[in-house]
PDB file of C-alpha atoms in Angstrom:
ATOM      1  CA  GLU A   1     237.105  19.793 140.524  1.00 78.00           C
ATOM      2  CA  LEU A   2     235.843  16.787 142.426  1.00 83.00           C
ATOM      3  CA  LYS A   3     238.411  15.343 144.765  1.00 90.00           C
ATOM      4  CA  VAL A   4     238.282  12.111 146.682  1.00 94.00           C
ATOM      5  CA  GLU A   5     240.637  11.772 149.608  1.00 95.00           C
ATOM      6  CA  GLN A   6     241.331   8.669 151.577  1.00 96.00           C
ATOM      7  CA  ASN A   7     243.109   8.402 154.865  1.00 96.00           C
ATOM      8  CA  PRO A   8     245.210   6.887 155.969  1.00 96.00           C
ATOM      9  CA  LEU A   9     247.056   5.967 152.783  1.00 95.00           C
ATOM     10  CA  PHE A  10     248.958   3.268 154.598  1.00 95.00           C
ATOM     11  CA  LEU A  11     247.973   1.267 157.636  1.00 94.00           C
ATOM     12  CA  SER A  12     249.800  -1.524 159.369  1.00 95.00           C
ATOM     13  CA  MET A  13     247.928  -3.241 162.141  1.00 92.00           C
ATOM     14  CA  GLN A  14     247.860  -6.385 164.204  1.00 93.00           C
ATOM     15  CA  GLU A  15     245.340  -9.146 163.813  1.00 95.00           C
ATOM     16  CA  GLY A  16     242.383  -8.820 166.122  1.00 96.00           C
ATOM     17  CA  LYS A  17     242.371  -5.019 166.161  1.00 95.00           C
ATOM     18  CA  ASN A  18     239.667  -2.693 164.897  1.00 96.00           C
ATOM     19  CA  TYR A  19     240.264   0.213 162.575  1.00 95.00           C
ATOM     20  CA  THR A  20     238.510   2.635 160.242  1.00 97.00           C
ATOM     21  CA  ILE A  21     239.461   3.940 156.821  1.00 97.00           C
ATOM     22  CA  TYR A  22     237.984   7.290 155.800  1.00 98.00           C
ATOM     23  CA  CYS A  23     236.931   8.550 152.399  1.00 97.00           C
ATOM     24  CA  ASN A  24     236.094  12.241 151.984  1.00 97.00           C
ATOM     25  CA  TYR A  25     234.843  13.785 148.786  1.00 95.00           C
ATOM     26  CA  SER A  26     234.459  17.385 147.765  1.00 94.00           C
ATOM     27  CA  THR A  27     231.078  17.607 146.059  1.00 85.00           C
ATOM     28  CA  THR A  28     227.577  16.299 146.523  1.00 84.00           C
ATOM     29  CA  SER A  29     227.041  12.669 145.646  1.00 85.00           C
ATOM     30  CA  ASP A  30     224.441  10.161 146.701  1.00 82.00           C
ATOM     31  CA  ARG A  31     226.551   7.161 145.741  1.00 89.00           C
ATOM     32  CA  LEU A  32     229.902   5.770 146.703  1.00 94.00           C
ATOM     33  CA  TYR A  33     231.770   2.615 145.823  1.00 95.00           C
ATOM     34  CA  TRP A  34     234.394   0.633 147.726  1.00 97.00           C
ATOM     35  CA  TYR A  35     236.780  -1.720 145.962  1.00 97.00           C
ATOM     36  CA  ARG A  36     239.502  -4.067 147.117  1.00 97.00           C
ATOM     37  CA  GLN A  37     242.732  -4.788 145.260  1.00 94.00           C
ATOM     38  CA  ASP A  38     245.026  -7.629 146.274  1.00 93.00           C
ATOM     39  CA  PRO A  39     248.710  -7.260 145.350  1.00 87.00           C
ATOM     40  CA  GLY A  40     249.229  -7.902 141.658  1.00 84.00           C
ATOM     41  CA  LYS A  41     245.514  -8.398 141.119  1.00 88.00           C
ATOM     42  CA  SER A  42     242.663  -6.381 139.709  1.00 88.00           C
ATOM     43  CA  LEU A  43     239.935  -4.533 141.577  1.00 93.00           C
ATOM     44  CA  GLU A  44     237.028  -6.317 143.173  1.00 94.00           C
ATOM     45  CA  SER A  45     233.819  -4.549 144.102  1.00 93.00           C
ATOM     46  CA  LEU A  46     233.143  -4.617 147.837  1.00 96.00           C
ATOM     47  CA  PHE A  47     230.273  -2.282 148.553  1.00 96.00           C
ATOM     48  CA  VAL A  48     227.913  -0.023 146.661  1.00 94.00           C
ATOM     49  CA  LEU A  49     226.402   2.657 148.894  1.00 94.00           C
ATOM     50  CA  LEU A  50     223.431   4.318 147.240  1.00 90.00           C
ATOM     51  CA  SER A  51     221.923   6.702 149.753  1.00 87.00           C
ATOM     52  CA  ASN A  52     222.573   8.804 152.803  1.00 87.00           C
ATOM     53  CA  GLY A  53     222.839   6.632 155.873  1.00 88.00           C
ATOM     54  CA  ALA A  54     223.465   3.471 153.860  1.00 90.00           C
ATOM     55  CA  VAL A  55     225.311   0.814 155.798  1.00 94.00           C
ATOM     56  CA  LYS A  56     226.525  -2.461 154.367  1.00 95.00           C
ATOM     57  CA  GLN A  57     228.405  -5.259 156.042  1.00 97.00           C
ATOM     58  CA  GLU A  58     230.213  -8.298 154.837  1.00 95.00           C
ATOM     59  CA  GLY A  59     232.153 -10.371 157.268  1.00 96.00           C
ATOM     60  CA  ARG A  60     234.550  -8.174 159.208  1.00 96.00           C
ATOM     61  CA  LEU A  61     234.043  -5.166 156.929  1.00 97.00           C
ATOM     62  CA  MET A  62     231.337  -2.563 157.312  1.00 98.00           C
ATOM     63  CA  ALA A  63     230.883   0.494 155.106  1.00 98.00           C
ATOM     64  CA  SER A  64     228.704   3.513 155.711  1.00 97.00           C
ATOM     65  CA  LEU A  65     227.853   6.703 153.841  1.00 96.00           C
ATOM     66  CA  ASP A  66     227.021  10.158 155.172  1.00 95.00           C
ATOM     67  CA  THR A  67     226.211  12.288 152.154  1.00 92.00           C
ATOM     68  CA  LYS A  68     225.736  15.440 154.219  1.00 93.00           C
ATOM     69  CA  ALA A  69     229.242  15.167 155.628  1.00 94.00           C
ATOM     70  CA  ARG A  70     230.528  13.862 152.256  1.00 95.00           C
ATOM     71  CA  LEU A  71     232.151  11.024 154.131  1.00 96.00           C
ATOM     72  CA  SER A  72     232.256   7.276 153.902  1.00 97.00           C
ATOM     73  CA  THR A  73     233.918   4.952 156.362  1.00 98.00           C
ATOM     74  CA  LEU A  74     235.139   1.399 155.982  1.00 98.00           C
ATOM     75  CA  HIS A  75     235.382  -0.229 159.375  1.00 97.00           C
ATOM     76  CA  ILE A  76     237.400  -3.345 160.010  1.00 96.00           C
ATOM     77  CA  THR A  77     236.479  -5.450 163.012  1.00 96.00           C
ATOM     78  CA  ALA A  78     238.921  -7.942 164.560  1.00 94.00           C
ATOM     79  CA  ALA A  79     241.195  -7.806 161.540  1.00 94.00           C
ATOM     80  CA  VAL A  80     242.618 -10.977 160.035  1.00 95.00           C
ATOM     81  CA  HIS A  81     245.612 -11.361 157.741  1.00 94.00           C
ATOM     82  CA  ASP A  82     243.419 -12.178 154.719  1.00 94.00           C
ATOM     83  CA  LEU A  83     242.083  -8.626 154.737  1.00 96.00           C
ATOM     84  CA  SER A  84     245.490  -7.280 153.747  1.00 96.00           C
ATOM     85  CA  ALA A  85     244.931  -5.399 150.485  1.00 96.00           C
ATOM     86  CA  THR A  86     244.583  -1.917 149.059  1.00 96.00           C
ATOM     87  CA  TYR A  87     241.126  -0.429 149.458  1.00 97.00           C
ATOM     88  CA  PHE A  88     239.806   2.223 147.081  1.00 96.00           C
ATOM     89  CA  CYS A  89     236.740   4.408 147.316  1.00 96.00           C
ATOM     90  CA  ALA A  90     235.202   6.099 144.281  1.00 93.00           C
ATOM     91  CA  VAL A  91     232.506   8.686 143.687  1.00 92.00           C
ATOM     92  CA  PRO A  92     230.654   9.583 140.461  1.00 87.00           C
ATOM     93  CA  GLY A  93     232.144  12.626 138.753  1.00 82.00           C
ATOM     94  CA  ASP A  94     230.431  15.428 136.869  1.00 77.00           C
ATOM     95  CA  SER A  95     229.207  12.996 134.256  1.00 73.00           C
ATOM     96  CA  ASN A  96     227.111  10.179 135.578  1.00 65.00           C
ATOM     97  CA  TYR A  97     229.459   7.476 134.342  1.00 75.00           C
ATOM     98  CA  GLN A  98     232.906   8.617 135.356  1.00 80.00           C
ATOM     99  CA  LEU A  99     234.126   7.554 138.764  1.00 86.00           C
ATOM    100  CA  ILE A 100     236.649   9.690 140.612  1.00 88.00           C
ATOM    101  CA  TRP A 101     238.948   7.479 142.615  1.00 91.00           C
ATOM    102  CA  GLY A 102     240.693   7.921 145.902  1.00 93.00           C
ATOM    103  CA  ALA A 103     244.409   7.161 146.045  1.00 92.00           C
ATOM    104  CA  GLY A 104     243.812   3.939 147.932  1.00 95.00           C
ATOM    105  CA  THR A 105     244.602   2.767 151.447  1.00 96.00           C
ATOM    106  CA  LYS A 106     247.189   0.034 151.653  1.00 96.00           C
ATOM    107  CA  LEU A 107     246.305  -2.160 154.597  1.00 96.00           C
ATOM    108  CA  ILE A 108     248.775  -4.637 156.041  1.00 96.00           C
ATOM    109  CA  ILE A 109     247.559  -6.907 158.801  1.00 95.00           C
ATOM    110  CA  LYS A 110     250.270  -8.722 160.652  1.00 93.00           C
ATOM    111  CA  PRO A 111     249.553 -12.192 162.025  1.00 86.00           C
TER     112      PRO A 111
ATOM    113  CA  GLY B   1     232.374 -15.199 129.534  1.00 52.00           C
ATOM    114  CA  ALA B   2     231.744 -14.802 133.238  1.00 79.00           C
ATOM    115  CA  GLY B   3     233.873 -11.728 133.699  1.00 92.00           C
ATOM    116  CA  VAL B   4     235.904  -9.078 131.942  1.00 95.00           C
ATOM    117  CA  SER B   5     238.931 -10.526 130.206  1.00 95.00           C
ATOM    118  CA  GLN B   6     242.047  -8.780 128.992  1.00 96.00           C
ATOM    119  CA  SER B   7     244.956  -9.809 126.863  1.00 96.00           C
ATOM    120  CA  PRO B   8     247.830 -10.073 126.982  1.00 97.00           C
ATOM    121  CA  SER B   9     248.305 -10.335 130.734  1.00 95.00           C
ATOM    122  CA  ASN B  10     251.867  -9.110 130.392  1.00 97.00           C
ATOM    123  CA  LYS B  11     253.579  -7.205 127.616  1.00 97.00           C
ATOM    124  CA  VAL B  12     257.214  -6.217 127.445  1.00 98.00           C
ATOM    125  CA  THR B  13     258.165  -3.942 124.603  1.00 98.00           C
ATOM    126  CA  GLU B  14     260.978  -1.713 123.511  1.00 97.00           C
ATOM    127  CA  LYS B  15     260.738   2.042 123.569  1.00 97.00           C
ATOM    128  CA  GLY B  16     259.298   3.349 120.332  1.00 97.00           C
ATOM    129  CA  LYS B  17     257.288   0.248 119.481  1.00 98.00           C
ATOM    130  CA  ASP B  18     253.493   0.218 119.188  1.00 98.00           C
ATOM    131  CA  VAL B  19     251.383  -2.003 121.427  1.00 98.00           C
ATOM    132  CA  GLU B  20     247.766  -3.082 121.320  1.00 98.00           C
ATOM    133  CA  LEU B  21     245.842  -4.168 124.381  1.00 98.00           C
ATOM    134  CA  ARG B  22     242.543  -5.991 124.225  1.00 97.00           C
ATOM    135  CA  CYS B  23     239.492  -6.035 126.471  1.00 97.00           C
ATOM    136  CA  ASP B  24     236.448  -8.306 126.304  1.00 96.00           C
ATOM    137  CA  PRO B  25     233.677  -6.890 128.495  1.00 95.00           C
ATOM    138  CA  ILE B  26     230.968  -8.847 130.247  1.00 93.00           C
ATOM    139  CA  SER B  27     228.309  -9.816 127.733  1.00 91.00           C
ATOM    140  CA  GLY B  28     225.463  -7.312 127.773  1.00 88.00           C
ATOM    141  CA  HIS B  29     227.457  -4.542 129.396  1.00 91.00           C
ATOM    142  CA  THR B  30     227.061  -1.401 127.345  1.00 90.00           C
ATOM    143  CA  ALA B  31     229.677   0.708 129.102  1.00 92.00           C
ATOM    144  CA  LEU B  32     233.416   0.086 128.900  1.00 94.00           C
ATOM    145  CA  TYR B  33     236.246   1.936 130.614  1.00 95.00           C
ATOM    146  CA  TRP B  34     240.003   1.949 130.325  1.00 97.00           C
ATOM    147  CA  TYR B  35     242.198   2.978 133.249  1.00 96.00           C
ATOM    148  CA  ARG B  36     245.925   3.199 133.845  1.00 96.00           C
ATOM    149  CA  GLN B  37     247.457   2.314 137.193  1.00 93.00           C
ATOM    150  CA  ARG B  38     251.078   3.090 137.816  1.00 92.00           C
ATOM    151  CA  LEU B  39     252.919   1.109 140.446  1.00 87.00           C
ATOM    152  CA  GLY B  40     251.598   1.888 143.889  1.00 81.00           C
ATOM    153  CA  GLN B  41     249.226   4.525 142.558  1.00 84.00           C
ATOM    154  CA  GLY B  42     245.506   4.933 142.146  1.00 85.00           C
ATOM    155  CA  LEU B  43     243.445   4.672 138.991  1.00 90.00           C
ATOM    156  CA  GLU B  44     243.808   7.147 136.145  1.00 90.00           C
ATOM    157  CA  PHE B  45     240.794   7.333 133.837  1.00 90.00           C
ATOM    158  CA  LEU B  46     241.691   7.070 130.158  1.00 95.00           C
ATOM    159  CA  ILE B  47     238.590   6.587 128.025  1.00 94.00           C
ATOM    160  CA  TYR B  48     234.931   5.596 128.235  1.00 93.00           C
ATOM    161  CA  PHE B  49     232.640   3.956 125.685  1.00 93.00           C
ATOM    162  CA  GLN B  50     228.854   3.765 125.982  1.00 89.00           C
ATOM    163  CA  GLY B  51     227.036   1.828 123.293  1.00 85.00           C
ATOM    164  CA  ASN B  52     227.339   3.570 119.948  1.00 84.00           C
ATOM    165  CA  SER B  53     227.792   7.034 121.428  1.00 87.00           C
ATOM    166  CA  ALA B  54     230.959   9.035 120.850  1.00 89.00           C
ATOM    167  CA  PRO B  55     233.560   7.951 123.406  1.00 91.00           C
ATOM    168  CA  ASP B  56     234.819  10.237 126.139  1.00 91.00           C
ATOM    169  CA  LYS B  57     238.523  10.487 125.388  1.00 92.00           C
ATOM    170  CA  SER B  58     239.235  13.215 127.898  1.00 89.00           C
ATOM    171  CA  GLY B  59     241.605  11.073 129.962  1.00 91.00           C
ATOM    172  CA  LEU B  60     243.949  10.017 127.185  1.00 95.00           C
ATOM    173  CA  PRO B  61     247.359  11.461 128.137  1.00 95.00           C
ATOM    174  CA  SER B  62     248.644  12.117 124.625  1.00 95.00           C
ATOM    175  CA  ASP B  63     247.849  11.568 120.963  1.00 96.00           C
ATOM    176  CA  ARG B  64     249.955   8.417 121.088  1.00 97.00           C
ATOM    177  CA  PHE B  65     247.039   6.787 122.878  1.00 98.00           C
ATOM    178  CA  SER B  66     243.900   5.708 121.056  1.00 97.00           C
ATOM    179  CA  ALA B  67     241.121   3.226 121.626  1.00 97.00           C
ATOM    180  CA  GLU B  68     238.369   1.643 119.614  1.00 96.00           C
ATOM    181  CA  ARG B  69     235.304  -0.368 120.395  1.00 95.00           C
ATOM    182  CA  THR B  70     233.022  -2.108 117.960  1.00 85.00           C
ATOM    183  CA  GLY B  71     229.442  -1.819 119.143  1.00 79.00           C
ATOM    184  CA  GLU B  72     229.129  -3.277 122.617  1.00 80.00           C
ATOM    185  CA  SER B  73     231.908  -5.805 122.271  1.00 89.00           C
ATOM    186  CA  VAL B  74     235.665  -5.934 122.265  1.00 95.00           C
ATOM    187  CA  SER B  75     237.774  -2.838 122.781  1.00 97.00           C
ATOM    188  CA  THR B  76     241.412  -2.270 121.906  1.00 98.00           C
ATOM    189  CA  LEU B  77     243.719   0.312 123.424  1.00 98.00           C
ATOM    190  CA  THR B  78     246.653   1.225 121.211  1.00 98.00           C
ATOM    191  CA  ILE B  79     249.771   3.016 122.362  1.00 98.00           C
ATOM    192  CA  GLN B  80     252.038   4.216 119.595  1.00 98.00           C
ATOM    193  CA  ARG B  81     255.740   4.928 119.945  1.00 98.00           C
ATOM    194  CA  THR B  82     255.764   3.703 123.524  1.00 98.00           C
ATOM    195  CA  GLN B  83     257.787   5.551 126.140  1.00 97.00           C
ATOM    196  CA  GLN B  84     259.131   4.291 129.444  1.00 97.00           C
ATOM    197  CA  GLU B  85     256.601   6.378 131.324  1.00 96.00           C
ATOM    198  CA  ASP B  86     253.850   4.322 129.662  1.00 97.00           C
ATOM    199  CA  SER B  87     254.870   1.377 131.848  1.00 97.00           C
ATOM    200  CA  ALA B  88     251.874   0.581 134.033  1.00 97.00           C
ATOM    201  CA  VAL B  89     248.991  -1.808 134.453  1.00 96.00           C
ATOM    202  CA  TYR B  90     246.148  -1.040 132.066  1.00 97.00           C
ATOM    203  CA  LEU B  91     242.783  -2.003 133.483  1.00 96.00           C
ATOM    204  CA  CYS B  92     239.546  -2.408 131.625  1.00 97.00           C
ATOM    205  CA  ALA B  93     236.135  -2.337 133.298  1.00 95.00           C
ATOM    206  CA  SER B  94     232.572  -2.712 132.098  1.00 93.00           C
ATOM    207  CA  SER B  95     229.180  -1.926 133.542  1.00 91.00           C
ATOM    208  CA  GLN B  96     225.577  -2.590 132.613  1.00 87.00           C
ATOM    209  CA  THR B  97     224.941   1.038 131.852  1.00 75.00           C
ATOM    210  CA  SER B  98     226.542   4.342 132.631  1.00 64.00           C
ATOM    211  CA  GLY B  99     226.873   5.141 136.300  1.00 64.00           C
ATOM    212  CA  HIS B 100     226.558   1.603 137.503  1.00 66.00           C
ATOM    213  CA  GLU B 101     229.000  -0.550 139.401  1.00 85.00           C
ATOM    214  CA  GLN B 102     232.098  -1.292 137.355  1.00 91.00           C
ATOM    215  CA  PHE B 103     233.546  -4.767 136.974  1.00 93.00           C
ATOM    216  CA  PHE B 104     237.255  -4.966 136.316  1.00 95.00           C
ATOM    217  CA  GLY B 105     239.375  -7.246 134.204  1.00 95.00           C
ATOM    218  CA  PRO B 106     242.682  -8.665 135.445  1.00 94.00           C
ATOM    219  CA  GLY B 107     244.691  -5.990 133.677  1.00 95.00           C
ATOM    220  CA  THR B 108     247.602  -5.925 131.270  1.00 97.00           C
ATOM    221  CA  ARG B 109     250.980  -5.175 132.782  1.00 96.00           C
ATOM    222  CA  LEU B 110     252.954  -3.159 130.236  1.00 98.00           C
ATOM    223  CA  THR B 111     256.696  -2.762 130.606  1.00 98.00           C
ATOM    224  CA  VAL B 112     258.533  -0.468 128.216  1.00 97.00           C
ATOM    225  CA  LEU B 113     262.279  -1.027 128.211  1.00 96.00           C
TER     226      LEU B 113
END
């Protein structure tokens, strides 16, 4: 059974600090998705990583994928309060349409 | 429309009543997904539609749950004889074709009293 594990599940940090969220998955996959969910809102696509070594950056967020290690990271640089949200990673399951979701990392950035 | 829409945005019902939730996918998106998200939890896959193919219902938690989709348009998720444990946000997503990036609607928050 494919499992997707995120850690930490909860992170409280100060503005201006750097941190990394990790997403491990248990089977081979050449794709991985990161989503953001603001409190009481729906999910918004952040990054689509389509190959080993893929790196994408937007603003203070950078995501990377290592398919050999079955690991993706979401790095936050000089965090700001507006980045407070829950971040989910997801990996395609056995069928090519189903996504298996991590439990989410709730990020709180204190001003 | 520009994005996935869902209605109603909020639904409060009494235990034992039936509810129907609606999803309008992005025009041209052939794939449609329903998920359930309990408070503070991740996403639980419910059902998947792809064009006119038979849907994947493997995530439906019980026979009280059913969903329909007409062609590549609107989908409805029906929950019969609602129970308190059905309280959650029900999210709909669509994608251009299977395996592609999913775009989510705003969700329907269901509260069963």
